[in-house]
Coordinates of C-alpha atoms and ligand atoms in Angstrom, one line a residue:
M1 CA -2.9 13.7 4.6
H2 CA -6.6 13.0 4.6
D3 CA -9.2 14.4 2.3
F4 CA -11.7 15.8 4.8
K5 CA -11.2 19.6 4.6
Y6 CA -13.0 22.8 4.9
V7 CA -13.5 24.8 1.8
G8 CA -14.5 28.2 3.1
R9 CA -16.8 27.2 6.0
T10 CA -18.0 23.9 4.5
L11 CA -16.6 20.5 5.3
Y12 CA -15.8 18.5 2.3
C13 CA -14.9 14.9 1.7
E14 CA -12.8 15.1 -1.5
G15 CA -15.1 16.9 -3.9
V16 CA -18.4 16.4 -2.1
T17 CA -19.9 18.4 0.8
V18 CA -20.6 16.3 3.8
E19 CA -23.8 18.2 4.3
S20 CA -25.1 16.8 0.9
L21 CA -24.3 13.3 2.0
V22 CA -26.3 13.9 5.2
K23 CA -29.3 15.1 3.2
K24 CA -29.2 12.1 1.0
F25 CA -28.3 9.3 3.5
G26 CA -29.3 10.6 6.9
T27 CA -27.4 10.2 10.2
P28 CA -25.5 8.6 11.9
L29 CA -23.4 8.1 8.8
Y30 CA -19.9 6.8 8.2
V31 CA -18.2 8.6 5.3
Y32 CA -15.0 7.2 3.7
S33 CA -12.6 8.8 1.3
E34 CA -11.3 6.4 -1.4
K35 CA -8.4 8.8 -2.1
T36 CA -7.3 8.8 1.5
L37 CA -7.4 5.0 1.6
T38 CA -5.3 4.6 -1.5
D39 CA -2.9 7.4 -0.6
H40 CA -2.2 5.9 2.8
F41 CA -1.7 2.5 1.2
N42 CA 0.6 4.0 -1.5
K43 CA 2.7 6.0 1.0
L44 CA 3.5 2.9 2.9
D45 CA 4.0 0.8 -0.1
Q46 CA 6.4 3.4 -1.6
A47 CA 8.3 3.8 1.6
L48 CA 9.0 0.0 1.7
A49 CA 9.9 -0.2 -2.0
P50 CA 13.6 -0.9 -1.4
M51 CA 12.6 -4.3 0.0
E52 CA 10.4 -7.0 -1.6
H53 CA 7.2 -6.7 0.5
L54 CA 3.5 -7.3 0.7
I55 CA 1.2 -5.2 2.7
C56 CA -1.6 -7.3 4.1
Y57 CA -4.2 -4.8 5.2
A58 CA -5.7 -5.9 8.5
I59 CA -9.4 -6.0 7.6
K60 CA -10.6 -6.0 11.2
A61 CA -10.0 -2.2 11.1
N62 CA -12.6 -1.7 8.4
S63 CA -14.0 -4.6 6.4
N64 CA -16.6 -3.0 4.1
L65 CA -16.5 -4.7 0.7
A66 CA -15.9 -1.3 -1.0
V67 CA -12.9 -0.6 1.2
L68 CA -11.5 -4.1 0.5
R69 CA -12.1 -3.7 -3.2
T70 CA -10.3 -0.3 -3.2
L71 CA -7.3 -1.7 -1.4
G72 CA -7.2 -4.9 -3.4
R73 CA -7.1 -2.9 -6.6
A74 CA -4.2 -0.9 -5.1
G75 CA -2.3 -4.2 -4.7
S76 CA -2.9 -5.0 -1.1
G77 CA -3.1 -8.4 0.4
F78 CA -5.2 -9.0 3.5
D79 CA -4.8 -10.0 7.1
V80 CA -7.9 -11.9 8.3
V81 CA -8.8 -13.3 11.7
S82 CA -11.9 -15.3 11.0
E83 CA -13.6 -17.3 8.3
G84 CA -16.1 -14.4 8.0
E85 CA -13.2 -12.1 7.2
L86 CA -11.7 -14.4 4.6
R87 CA -15.2 -14.8 3.0
R88 CA -15.4 -11.0 2.9
V89 CA -12.1 -10.7 1.1
I90 CA -13.3 -13.3 -1.4
A91 CA -16.7 -11.5 -1.8
A92 CA -14.8 -8.3 -2.5
G93 CA -12.8 -10.0 -5.3
G94 CA -9.6 -10.3 -3.2
D95 CA -7.0 -12.9 -3.7
P96 CA -6.9 -15.6 -0.9
G97 CA -3.3 -16.3 -2.1
K98 CA -2.4 -12.9 -0.6
C99 CA -4.1 -13.5 2.7
V100 CA -2.6 -14.3 6.1
F101 CA -4.9 -15.8 8.7
A102 CA -4.1 -14.6 12.3
G103 CA -5.8 -15.1 15.7
V104 CA -5.3 -17.3 18.7
G105 CA -8.5 -19.4 18.4
K106 CA -8.8 -20.7 14.8
T107 CA -11.5 -23.5 14.7
E108 CA -11.1 -26.7 12.6
D109 CA -13.8 -25.4 10.2
E110 CA -11.9 -22.1 9.8
I111 CA -8.6 -23.9 9.1
R112 CA -10.3 -26.2 6.6
F113 CA -11.9 -23.4 4.8
A114 CA -8.7 -21.4 4.6
L115 CA -6.7 -24.3 3.3
K116 CA -9.2 -25.0 0.6
Q117 CA -9.0 -21.3 -0.5
G118 CA -5.2 -21.6 -0.7
I119 CA -4.2 -18.8 1.7
Y120 CA -0.7 -17.5 1.8
S121 CA 0.0 -18.4 5.4
F122 CA -1.5 -19.1 8.8
N123 CA 0.0 -17.0 11.6
V124 CA 0.1 -19.7 14.3
E125 CA -0.2 -18.7 17.9
S126 CA 0.3 -22.0 19.8
E127 CA 1.8 -25.5 19.4
A128 CA -1.7 -27.0 19.8
E129 CA -2.8 -24.9 16.8
L130 CA 0.1 -26.1 14.8
H131 CA -0.9 -29.7 15.5
R132 CA -4.5 -29.0 14.6
I133 CA -3.5 -27.4 11.3
D134 CA -1.2 -30.4 10.5
R135 CA -4.1 -32.7 11.2
V136 CA -6.7 -30.9 9.1
A137 CA -4.2 -30.4 6.3
G138 CA -3.4 -34.1 6.3
K139 CA -7.1 -35.0 5.9
L140 CA -7.3 -32.6 2.9
R141 CA -4.0 -34.0 1.6
K142 CA -2.5 -30.5 1.6
Q143 CA 0.6 -28.7 2.9
A144 CA -0.3 -25.9 5.2
P145 CA 1.9 -22.8 4.9
V146 CA 2.6 -21.4 8.3
A147 CA 4.4 -18.7 10.2
V148 CA 4.6 -18.9 14.0
R149 CA 3.9 -15.7 15.8
V150 CA 6.8 -14.8 18.1
N151 CA 6.2 -12.7 21.2
P152 CA 9.4 -10.7 21.5
N153 CA 8.5 -9.4 25.0
V154 CA 8.8 -5.8 23.9
D155 CA 6.4 -3.3 25.5
A156 CA 4.8 -1.2 22.8
G157 CA 3.8 1.3 25.4
T158 CA 0.2 1.7 24.1
H159 CA -3.2 1.4 25.7
A160 CA -3.3 -1.8 27.8
K161 CA -6.2 -3.2 25.8
I162 CA -4.2 -3.1 22.5
T163 CA -0.6 -4.0 23.6
T164 CA 0.2 -7.5 22.5
G165 CA 4.0 -8.0 22.5
T166 CA 4.7 -8.7 26.2
Y167 CA 4.5 -11.9 28.2
E168 CA 1.6 -10.4 30.1
N169 CA -0.8 -11.3 27.2
K170 CA -2.2 -14.2 25.3
F171 CA -0.4 -13.6 22.0
G172 CA 2.2 -15.6 20.2
I173 CA 5.0 -17.9 21.5
A174 CA 7.8 -16.7 23.8
F175 CA 11.0 -15.7 22.0
E176 CA 13.0 -18.3 24.0
E177 CA 10.8 -21.2 22.9
I178 CA 10.7 -20.5 19.1
E179 CA 13.7 -22.4 17.8
A180 CA 12.8 -25.6 19.6
L181 CA 9.3 -25.2 18.3
Y182 CA 10.4 -24.8 14.7
A183 CA 12.5 -27.9 15.1
R184 CA 9.5 -29.9 16.2
A185 CA 7.2 -28.2 13.6
A186 CA 9.6 -29.2 10.8
K187 CA 8.8 -32.8 11.5
L188 CA 5.1 -32.4 11.0
K189 CA 4.3 -33.9 7.6
N190 CA 1.6 -31.5 6.5
I191 CA 3.2 -28.2 7.6
R192 CA 5.3 -26.0 5.5
L193 CA 7.3 -23.5 7.5
R194 CA 7.0 -20.4 5.3
G195 CA 7.8 -17.5 7.6
L196 CA 8.0 -15.9 11.0
Q197 CA 5.5 -13.3 12.3
T198 CA 5.3 -10.8 15.1
H199 CA 3.0 -8.0 16.1
I200 CA 3.6 -6.0 19.3
G201 CA 0.6 -3.8 19.6
S202 CA -1.6 -1.2 18.0
Q203 CA -1.6 2.6 17.8
L204 CA 2.2 3.0 18.2
T205 CA 3.3 6.6 17.6
D206 CA 6.9 5.9 18.5
V207 CA 9.2 3.9 16.2
K208 CA 11.4 2.7 19.1
P209 CA 9.4 -0.4 20.1
F210 CA 9.4 -1.5 16.5
E211 CA 13.2 -1.0 16.3
K212 CA 13.6 -3.0 19.5
A213 CA 11.5 -5.9 18.3
V214 CA 13.1 -6.0 14.9
T215 CA 16.6 -5.8 16.3
K216 CA 15.8 -8.7 18.7
L217 CA 14.2 -10.8 16.0
V218 CA 16.4 -10.4 13.0
P219 CA 19.2 -12.8 14.1
L220 CA 16.5 -15.4 14.9
V221 CA 14.9 -15.0 11.5
V222 CA 18.3 -15.4 9.8
R223 CA 18.9 -18.7 11.6
L224 CA 15.4 -20.0 11.0
A225 CA 15.3 -18.9 7.3
E226 CA 18.6 -20.7 6.7
K227 CA 17.5 -23.9 8.5
Y228 CA 13.9 -24.2 7.2
G229 CA 13.9 -22.2 4.0
L230 CA 11.6 -19.5 5.2
E231 CA 10.2 -17.1 2.6
F232 CA 8.9 -14.2 4.7
F233 CA 9.1 -12.1 7.9
S234 CA 6.0 -10.3 9.0
I235 CA 6.5 -7.4 11.4
G236 CA 2.7 -7.1 11.9
G237 CA 0.7 -3.9 12.0
G238 CA 0.4 -1.2 14.7
L239 CA 1.5 2.0 13.0
G240 CA -0.3 4.7 14.9
I241 CA -2.2 7.7 13.6
V242 CA -2.6 11.1 15.1
Y243 CA -6.1 11.6 16.4
Q244 CA -5.5 15.2 17.4
P245 CA -5.2 18.0 16.5
A246 CA -6.4 18.0 13.0
L247 CA -8.9 20.1 11.2
A248 CA -10.1 22.3 13.9
S249 CA -6.8 23.9 14.5
G250 CA -6.1 24.1 10.7
A251 CA -3.0 22.0 11.2
E252 CA -2.0 19.6 8.5
T253 CA -2.5 16.0 9.4
W254 CA 0.1 14.1 10.9
W255 CA 2.6 12.8 8.5
N256 CA 3.4 16.3 7.3
Q257 CA 4.3 17.3 10.8
P258 CA 8.0 17.5 11.6
E259 CA 9.7 14.3 12.6
A260 CA 11.3 16.2 15.5
K261 CA 7.9 15.9 17.2
G262 CA 8.6 12.2 17.2
I263 CA 5.5 11.3 15.3
L264 CA 5.7 8.0 13.4
N265 CA 5.1 8.2 9.7
P266 CA 5.8 5.8 6.8
A267 CA 9.1 7.5 5.8
L268 CA 10.4 7.4 9.3
Y269 CA 9.2 3.9 9.8
A270 CA 11.0 2.7 6.7
Q271 CA 14.1 4.8 7.3
R272 CA 14.6 3.3 10.7
L273 CA 13.5 -0.3 10.1
L274 CA 14.8 -1.1 6.6
P275 CA 18.5 -0.8 7.7
L276 CA 17.8 -3.2 10.6
L277 CA 16.2 -5.6 8.2
K278 CA 19.2 -5.8 5.8
P279 CA 20.3 -9.2 7.0
V280 CA 16.9 -10.6 6.0
S281 CA 16.5 -8.6 2.8
H282 CA 16.5 -11.9 0.8
L283 CA 13.1 -12.6 2.4
R284 CA 9.8 -11.0 1.7
L285 CA 8.7 -8.4 4.3
L286 CA 5.1 -8.6 5.3
L287 CA 3.2 -5.9 7.1
E288 CA -0.3 -6.0 8.6
P289 CA -1.5 -2.4 9.1
G290 CA -5.1 -1.7 9.7
R291 CA -5.5 1.6 11.4
F292 CA -2.8 3.4 9.5
I293 CA -4.6 2.8 6.2
A294 CA -8.3 3.2 7.2
G295 CA -8.2 5.4 10.4
N296 CA -8.0 8.8 8.9
A297 CA -10.0 7.8 5.8
G298 CA -13.3 7.9 7.6
I299 CA -15.6 10.1 9.7
L300 CA -18.8 9.5 11.6
V301 CA -21.4 12.2 11.0
T302 CA -24.0 12.8 13.7
R303 CA -26.9 15.2 14.2
V304 CA -27.3 17.4 17.3
E305 CA -30.6 16.5 18.9
Y306 CA -30.5 18.6 22.1
V307 CA -28.2 20.9 24.0
K308 CA -28.7 20.7 27.7
R309 CA -27.1 22.5 30.6
T310 CA -27.2 20.8 33.9
G311 CA -25.2 21.8 36.9
K312 CA -22.0 23.2 35.5
K313 CA -22.0 21.1 32.3
N314 CA -23.0 21.7 28.8
F315 CA -24.2 18.5 27.2
V316 CA -24.5 18.2 23.4
I317 CA -26.7 15.2 22.9
V318 CA -26.2 13.7 19.4
D319 CA -27.9 10.9 17.5
A320 CA -24.8 8.7 17.3
A321 CA -23.9 6.6 20.3
M322 CA -21.4 4.2 21.7
N323 CA -23.0 1.4 19.7
D324 CA -21.9 3.2 16.5
L325 CA -18.4 4.2 17.7
I326 CA -17.3 2.5 20.8
R327 CA -13.7 3.7 21.0
P328 CA -14.2 6.7 23.4
A329 CA -16.3 4.5 25.8
F330 CA -14.0 1.5 25.6
Y331 CA -10.5 3.0 25.4
D332 CA -11.2 6.6 26.5
S333 CA -9.9 7.5 23.1
Y334 CA -9.9 10.9 21.5
H335 CA -11.7 11.8 18.3
E336 CA -11.6 15.3 16.9
I337 CA -15.1 16.7 16.6
V338 CA -15.8 19.5 14.1
P339 CA -19.0 21.1 12.8
L340 CA -20.0 20.6 9.2
N341 CA -20.2 24.3 8.9
K342 CA -17.3 26.1 10.5
R343 CA -18.3 29.0 12.7
G344 CA -16.6 31.6 14.8
G345 CA -17.5 32.8 18.3
K346 CA -16.6 31.6 21.7
L347 CA -15.8 28.0 22.3
I348 CA -17.9 26.3 25.0
S349 CA -16.6 23.4 27.1
S350 CA -19.0 20.6 26.2
D351 CA -19.6 16.9 26.7
V352 CA -20.7 15.3 23.5
V353 CA -22.9 12.3 24.4
G354 CA -25.2 9.8 22.8
P355 CA -28.7 8.8 23.7
I356 CA -27.8 5.4 25.3
C357 CA -28.6 4.8 28.9
E358 CA -25.1 4.5 30.2
S359 CA -22.8 7.3 31.4
G360 CA -20.0 5.6 29.3
D361 CA -21.9 6.7 26.2
Y362 CA -19.9 9.8 25.4
F363 CA -17.6 10.9 22.5
A364 CA -15.9 13.8 24.3
K365 CA -15.7 15.3 27.8
D366 CA -15.1 19.0 28.6
R367 CA -14.2 19.6 24.9
P368 CA -14.1 23.2 23.7
L369 CA -16.6 23.3 20.9
P370 CA -18.2 26.1 19.0
K371 CA -21.8 26.8 19.9
V372 CA -24.2 24.3 18.3
G373 CA -27.9 23.7 18.5
E374 CA -30.6 21.2 17.5
G375 CA -30.3 20.2 13.8
D376 CA -26.6 21.1 13.5
H377 CA -24.3 18.3 12.4
L378 CA -20.9 17.3 13.8
A379 CA -18.2 15.0 12.3
L380 CA -16.1 12.7 14.5
L381 CA -12.8 12.5 12.7
S382 CA -10.4 9.5 12.2
A383 CA -13.3 7.1 12.7
G384 CA -12.4 5.0 9.6
A385 CA -10.7 2.2 11.6
Y386 CA -12.3 0.3 14.4
G387 CA -15.4 2.4 14.0
F388 CA -18.2 0.6 12.1
V389 CA -16.7 -2.8 12.5
M390 CA -17.1 -2.5 16.3
A391 CA -20.7 -1.2 16.0
S392 CA -23.5 -3.2 17.8
N393 CA -27.2 -3.0 18.1
Y394 CA -27.2 -2.1 21.7
N395 CA -30.4 -0.4 22.7
T396 CA -32.0 -1.9 19.5
R397 CA -30.3 0.8 17.4
P398 CA -29.8 -0.1 13.7
T399 CA -26.2 0.1 12.5
P400 CA -25.5 3.2 10.6
A401 CA -25.1 3.6 6.8
E402 CA -21.7 3.8 5.2
V403 CA -20.8 5.9 2.1
L404 CA -17.7 5.9 0.0
V405 CA -16.6 9.0 -1.8
Q406 CA -14.4 9.2 -4.9
G407 CA -13.8 12.7 -6.2
K408 CA -17.3 14.2 -6.8
R409 CA -19.0 10.9 -6.6
A410 CA -20.5 9.2 -3.6
A411 CA -22.0 5.8 -3.2
L412 CA -23.9 4.1 -0.4
V413 CA -21.7 1.1 0.3
R414 CA -23.8 -0.2 3.2
K415 CA -27.4 0.7 3.8
R416 CA -28.7 1.6 7.2
Q417 CA -30.1 -1.4 9.0
T418 CA -33.9 -1.5 9.2
F419 CA -35.7 -2.2 12.4
E420 CA -37.1 -5.5 11.0
E421 CA -33.6 -6.7 10.2
L422 CA -32.8 -6.3 13.9
W423 CA -35.0 -9.1 15.0
S424 CA -35.4 -11.0 11.8
G425 CA -33.4 -14.0 13.1
E426 CA -35.4 -14.2 16.4
T427 CA -38.3 -16.5 17.1
V428 CA -40.7 -16.9 19.9
P429 CA -40.9 -20.6 21.1
T430 CA -44.1 -22.5 20.4
W431 CA -45.0 -22.6 24.1
L432 CA -45.3 -18.9 24.2
K433 CA -47.5 -18.6 21.1
Ligands
LLP501 N1 -1.9 -7.8 13.2 C1 -2.4 -8.3 14.4 C2 -2.0 -9.6 14.8 C3 -3.3 -7.6 15.2 O1 -3.7 -8.1 16.3 C4 -3.7 -6.3 14.8 C5 -4.7 -5.5 15.6 C6 -3.2 -5.8 13.6 C7 -2.3 -6.6 12.8 C8 -3.6 -4.4 13.0 O2 -3.2 -3.4 13.9 P1 -3.3 -1.9 13.5 O3 -2.3 -1.7 12.4 O4 -4.6 -1.6 13.1 O5 -2.8 -1.2 14.7 N2 -10.0 -1.9 18.5 C9 -8.8 -1.2 18.9 C10 -7.6 -1.8 18.1 C11 -7.4 -3.3 18.2 C12 -6.3 -3.8 17.4 C13 -6.3 -5.3 17.4 N3 -5.2 -5.9 16.6 C14 -8.9 0.3 18.7 O6 -10.0 0.7 18.3 O7 -8.0 1.0 18.9

């Protein structure tokens, strides 16, 4: 359950009205609920309690230092995919010893940095990377802890851009090749085989692909663990969230909805997967969820600038754009849109669009919305994951501010970019001066 709710007609984040945040910090504005972040983390953590486990929050979903600090305090480890992300974790006071480093393209510099910090494990994506890690570790006279990412060839059935577990994509090493690879890896002097990892895709709302992957992989993990003394099995991230319907219909958010509807939730996830994991219960289970923890914990607030009717369409033009939240433009994804002040009256089919000069710059198409006008504010829900982190400066638009709420308190956790910052790293060559 998330903590963005109407009290009467007013939208609150925990104990604070979103309107008051807009007055103080302007728009476009990302607002995060600390309680939602920790609740989501705790729900998952508790559901997995029967097995020794570590949740490594995938910080690519939302890497604001305040978010990392919140989750670190709750006991989370972190999944990072770049030196920058590892540095963020450290800057937020996180423990590198609870970090896994994933990604298909780790550079030598990144490997060196991660080894020096003493990360928990590299999630290795190719044999060439294994050799590179061995080499770099040798130079540093260190043992590099690794887990190879196995591609189980299970279709997660999600959006093509975020499905990763089939042989159609660049991730991991084919299931059939893993044992031979571990045998070769075991001979590398500076490699310590610590685990096995998999991740089949993102935004899974059905538990079956997870069951399939785990069922297929467990016997392999048993064999490898015995042979090489593995310590952990990571089943990746990918737990989906419900993007609709939420507030507008008054429905409770997703994990309170009946399981009969087939919606994935932590209890169901644990109930179905833990029995399958019994044969490897002597290992530590790792999870790398991003969206599940941060997704429903954030909203993007935007101001209505114009309402324009052309042809048959009603366009609501807002001050946020695809550069602030790219998911609808990129994945055609759905975000619930609600006014900060709930109103009655007829719903009008509307396109909610940003000011950028591209027809892809939209947040919703033909969406029934209450009547709004210039100066009203709208909230795009479930924007806490893959929202701000995917923002750009396209059209020379500063990135929005971010605010974290805890109870009745709110703090600016990233200030709005200034115009000068946008070109502060640029120079004009001497011959043009
Ligand atoms: N582990 C690995 C190896 C991953 O590639 C990912 C996500 C995760 C964990 C975390 O997945 P999650 O629990 O958040 O589903 N920008 C897209 C999502 C891209 C996901 C990339 N990998 C979106 O906005 O939907």
